[in-house]
Tab-separated table of C-alpha atoms in Angstrom:
chain	number	residue	atom	x	y	z
A	313	MET	CA	123.134	134.452	71.719
A	314	PRO	CA	125.880	131.950	73.198
A	315	LYS	CA	127.737	130.000	71.043
A	316	GLN	CA	126.885	126.249	71.106
A	317	LYS	CA	129.100	123.406	72.357
A	318	GLN	CA	130.199	121.311	69.380
A	319	ILE	CA	131.505	117.667	70.155
A	320	LYS	CA	133.872	115.508	67.924
A	321	VAL	CA	131.534	113.145	66.309
A	322	TRP	CA	132.898	111.907	62.337
A	323	ASP	CA	136.652	111.883	62.555
A	324	PRO	CA	139.222	112.411	59.902
A	325	LEU	CA	139.482	108.817	58.068
A	326	ILE	CA	135.545	109.009	58.102
A	327	ARG	CA	135.508	112.462	56.445
A	328	LEU	CA	137.871	111.581	54.258
A	329	PHE	CA	136.394	108.274	53.108
A	330	HIS	CA	133.122	109.891	52.841
A	331	TRP	CA	134.543	113.215	50.190
A	332	THR	CA	136.583	110.586	48.155
A	333	LEU	CA	133.738	107.897	47.993
A	334	VAL	CA	131.853	110.965	46.960
A	335	THR	CA	134.106	112.191	44.347
A	336	ALA	CA	135.364	108.576	43.264
A	337	PHE	CA	131.658	107.636	42.518
A	338	ALA	CA	130.617	110.758	40.351
A	339	VAL	CA	133.738	110.366	38.522
A	340	THR	CA	132.555	106.594	37.468
A	341	TRP	CA	128.876	107.893	36.845
A	342	LEU	CA	130.177	110.459	34.405
A	343	THR	CA	132.971	108.209	33.060
A	344	GLU	CA	130.314	104.610	32.285
A	345	ASP	CA	131.304	104.916	28.849
A	346	GLU	CA	133.521	107.593	27.542
A	347	PHE	CA	136.924	107.442	29.435
A	348	LEU	CA	137.136	103.683	30.386
A	349	ASP	CA	140.649	103.587	32.014
A	350	LEU	CA	139.120	106.536	34.593
A	351	HIS	CA	136.141	104.768	35.337
A	352	VAL	CA	138.257	101.483	36.008
A	353	TYR	CA	140.665	103.408	38.341
A	354	ALA	CA	138.080	105.253	40.245
A	355	GLY	CA	136.337	101.904	40.188
A	356	TYR	CA	139.455	100.720	42.332
A	357	THR	CA	139.461	103.648	44.522
A	358	ILE	CA	135.570	102.707	45.484
A	359	MET	CA	137.091	98.906	46.720
A	360	LEU	CA	139.854	100.447	48.207
A	361	LEU	CA	137.822	102.803	49.945
A	362	LEU	CA	134.949	100.386	50.719
A	363	ALA	CA	137.890	97.867	52.191
A	364	ILE	CA	139.413	100.440	54.532
A	365	ARG	CA	135.518	101.260	55.699
A	366	LEU	CA	135.050	97.588	56.293
A	367	LEU	CA	137.936	97.615	57.995
A	368	TRP	CA	137.250	100.835	60.050
A	369	GLY	CA	133.392	99.954	60.742
A	370	PHE	CA	135.418	97.491	63.654
A	371	ILE	CA	138.324	99.003	64.848
A	372	GLY	CA	137.299	102.550	64.313
A	373	THR	CA	136.166	105.248	66.601
A	374	ARG	CA	132.995	105.194	68.350
A	375	HIS	CA	130.862	106.223	65.686
A	376	ALA	CA	132.292	105.052	63.177
A	377	ARG	CA	131.918	101.657	64.238
A	378	PHE	CA	129.141	99.201	62.830
A	379	ALA	CA	127.735	98.421	66.246
A	380	ASP	CA	127.020	102.435	66.920
A	381	PHE	CA	124.766	102.393	64.070
A	382	VAL	CA	123.631	98.977	62.741
A	383	ARG	CA	120.029	98.470	64.115
A	384	PRO	CA	117.236	95.824	63.372
A	385	PRO	CA	114.762	97.673	59.870
A	386	ARG	CA	112.231	97.458	62.512
A	387	GLU	CA	114.189	100.192	64.292
A	388	ALA	CA	114.899	101.917	61.075
A	389	ILE	CA	111.346	102.442	60.057
A	390	THR	CA	110.015	103.323	63.539
A	391	TYR	CA	112.330	106.218	63.434
A	392	LEU	CA	110.965	107.106	59.739
A	393	LYS	CA	107.469	107.429	61.444
A	394	GLN	CA	108.575	109.078	63.965
A	395	LEU	CA	110.588	112.267	61.889
A	396	LEU	CA	107.361	111.938	59.470
A	397	ALA	CA	105.487	112.540	62.257
A	398	VAL	CA	108.157	115.704	63.545
A	399	ARG	CA	108.974	113.631	66.543
A	400	ALA	CA	112.477	111.807	65.745
A	401	LYS	CA	115.003	112.031	68.389
A	402	ARG	CA	118.024	113.272	67.356
A	403	TYR	CA	121.287	110.611	67.364
A	404	LEU	CA	124.853	112.172	67.545
A	405	GLY	CA	126.018	109.187	65.225
A	406	HIS	CA	124.139	108.331	62.677
A	407	ASN	CA	120.289	107.191	63.448
A	408	PRO	CA	118.854	104.179	62.580
A	409	ALA	CA	117.866	105.165	59.103
A	410	GLY	CA	120.924	106.575	58.271
A	411	GLY	CA	122.808	103.688	59.773
A	412	LEU	CA	120.415	101.059	57.131
A	413	MET	CA	121.577	103.783	54.046
A	414	ILE	CA	125.068	103.337	54.998
A	415	ILE	CA	124.707	99.282	54.606
A	416	ALA	CA	122.929	99.798	51.429
A	417	LEU	CA	124.784	101.705	49.973
A	418	LEU	CA	128.329	99.851	50.748
A	419	ILE	CA	126.537	96.608	49.610
A	420	SER	CA	125.017	98.559	46.600
A	421	LEU	CA	128.434	99.866	46.354
A	422	LEU	CA	130.188	96.447	46.329
A	423	LEU	CA	128.075	94.535	44.012
A	424	SER	CA	128.600	97.650	41.666
A	425	CYS	CA	132.264	96.856	41.782
A	426	ILE	CA	132.365	93.273	42.014
A	427	SER	CA	130.048	92.879	38.865
A	428	GLY	CA	132.155	95.687	37.098
A	429	LEU	CA	135.446	93.484	37.999
A	430	ALA	CA	133.395	90.688	36.128
A	431	ILE	CA	133.232	92.455	33.183
A	432	TYR	CA	136.654	93.978	32.994
A	433	GLY	CA	137.781	90.013	33.317
A	434	VAL	CA	135.595	88.816	30.776
A	435	GLU	CA	137.409	90.979	28.574
A	436	GLY	CA	140.883	89.673	29.548
A	437	PHE	CA	141.577	92.907	31.630
A	438	GLY	CA	142.500	93.006	35.795
A	439	PRO	CA	142.609	90.649	38.407
A	440	LEU	CA	139.579	88.453	37.152
A	441	ALA	CA	140.548	88.137	33.792
A	442	GLU	CA	141.776	84.606	34.700
A	443	PRO	CA	139.285	83.157	35.604
A	444	PHE	CA	136.178	84.946	33.180
A	445	SER	CA	138.113	85.403	29.947
A	446	ASN	CA	139.212	82.014	29.697
A	447	TYR	CA	136.135	79.518	30.161
A	448	GLY	CA	133.563	81.423	27.860
A	449	ILE	CA	130.784	80.922	30.144
A	450	TRP	CA	130.235	84.448	31.380
A	451	ASP	CA	127.893	86.312	29.664
A	452	ASP	CA	129.073	89.557	29.404
A	453	HIS	CA	125.772	91.151	28.305
A	454	LEU	CA	123.886	89.710	31.583
A	455	LEU	CA	127.378	91.156	33.714
A	456	GLU	CA	126.865	94.766	31.813
A	457	GLU	CA	123.273	94.653	33.414
A	458	VAL	CA	123.969	93.745	36.867
A	459	HIS	CA	126.804	96.212	36.902
A	460	GLU	CA	124.494	98.972	35.729
A	461	PHE	CA	121.646	97.713	37.444
A	462	PHE	CA	123.643	98.542	41.251
A	463	ALA	CA	125.161	101.587	39.847
A	464	ASN	CA	121.419	102.738	39.678
A	465	LEU	CA	121.019	101.281	42.600
A	466	THR	CA	123.342	103.087	44.462
A	467	LEU	CA	122.523	106.571	42.546
A	468	ALA	CA	118.946	106.392	43.867
A	469	LEU	CA	120.354	105.553	47.701
A	470	VAL	CA	122.369	108.562	47.477
A	471	VAL	CA	119.459	110.529	46.308
A	472	VAL	CA	117.349	109.099	48.915
A	473	HIS	CA	120.345	109.552	51.520
A	474	LEU	CA	120.453	113.730	50.553
A	475	PHE	CA	116.496	113.541	51.196
A	476	GLY	CA	117.426	112.366	54.471
A	477	VAL	CA	120.252	114.900	55.348
A	478	VAL	CA	118.045	117.537	54.694
A	479	LEU	CA	114.847	116.087	56.394
A	480	GLY	CA	117.440	115.665	59.327
A	481	SER	CA	119.193	119.165	59.160
A	482	LEU	CA	116.170	120.909	59.243
A	483	MET	CA	114.301	118.834	62.107
A	484	HIS	CA	117.045	118.924	64.519
A	485	ARG	CA	118.181	122.440	63.074
A	486	GLU	CA	121.882	121.229	62.144
A	487	ASN	CA	123.850	121.371	59.575
A	488	LEU	CA	124.495	117.468	59.084
A	489	VAL	CA	126.629	118.681	55.490
A	490	ARG	CA	129.150	120.723	58.062
A	491	ALA	CA	129.313	118.108	60.207
A	492	MET	CA	130.744	115.790	57.613
A	493	PHE	CA	133.662	118.670	56.763
A	494	ASN	CA	134.524	119.655	60.331
A	495	GLY	CA	133.311	116.578	62.376
A	496	ARG	CA	131.263	118.327	65.225
A	497	LYS	CA	127.810	118.705	65.645
A	498	PRO	CA	126.148	120.585	68.353
A	499	ALA	CA	126.708	118.560	71.754
A	500	ASN	CA	122.691	119.372	73.006
A	501	HIS	CA	119.886	119.097	70.931
A	502	LYS	CA	118.383	122.471	69.558
A	503	GLY	CA	115.343	121.180	68.170
């Protein structure tokens, strides 16, 4: 059987962003209470990655741009219904549900980072130390609950994302994980 033509889809910045974010989030998750300095540095890394990804979403390569994959929720719902009926259209970039998941993950991560910065500020550290530690109006317990909520929401979204990757890989007979490493996907639909 001849080898199928591959097309570049994910640029090096997107792939580096993805795997660095995976690593940084895992570090923050695993170090939440025990290794605060490492937790904070991993959180700062996530914030830097989010800023880069936001910029790249407007000026990056075709499939990295938000305009390529951000669709109305009704398109994501239609795609999911088609996926369950085993007749979902294959997308070279992100499908509508995948695009919605990216936005949900970015927002959840951002809110987790902001709440983490606020907690750190209440404790007198970081860039928010001045406004958050001097006025005594911030409830650090509430901020910790908010931070934990968004960290857990992010983890839940990651699990759903992984399920979607496996389902999409099986349905379209392509290895989406490999594509996120090498940046390439088959040119033609095989499934």
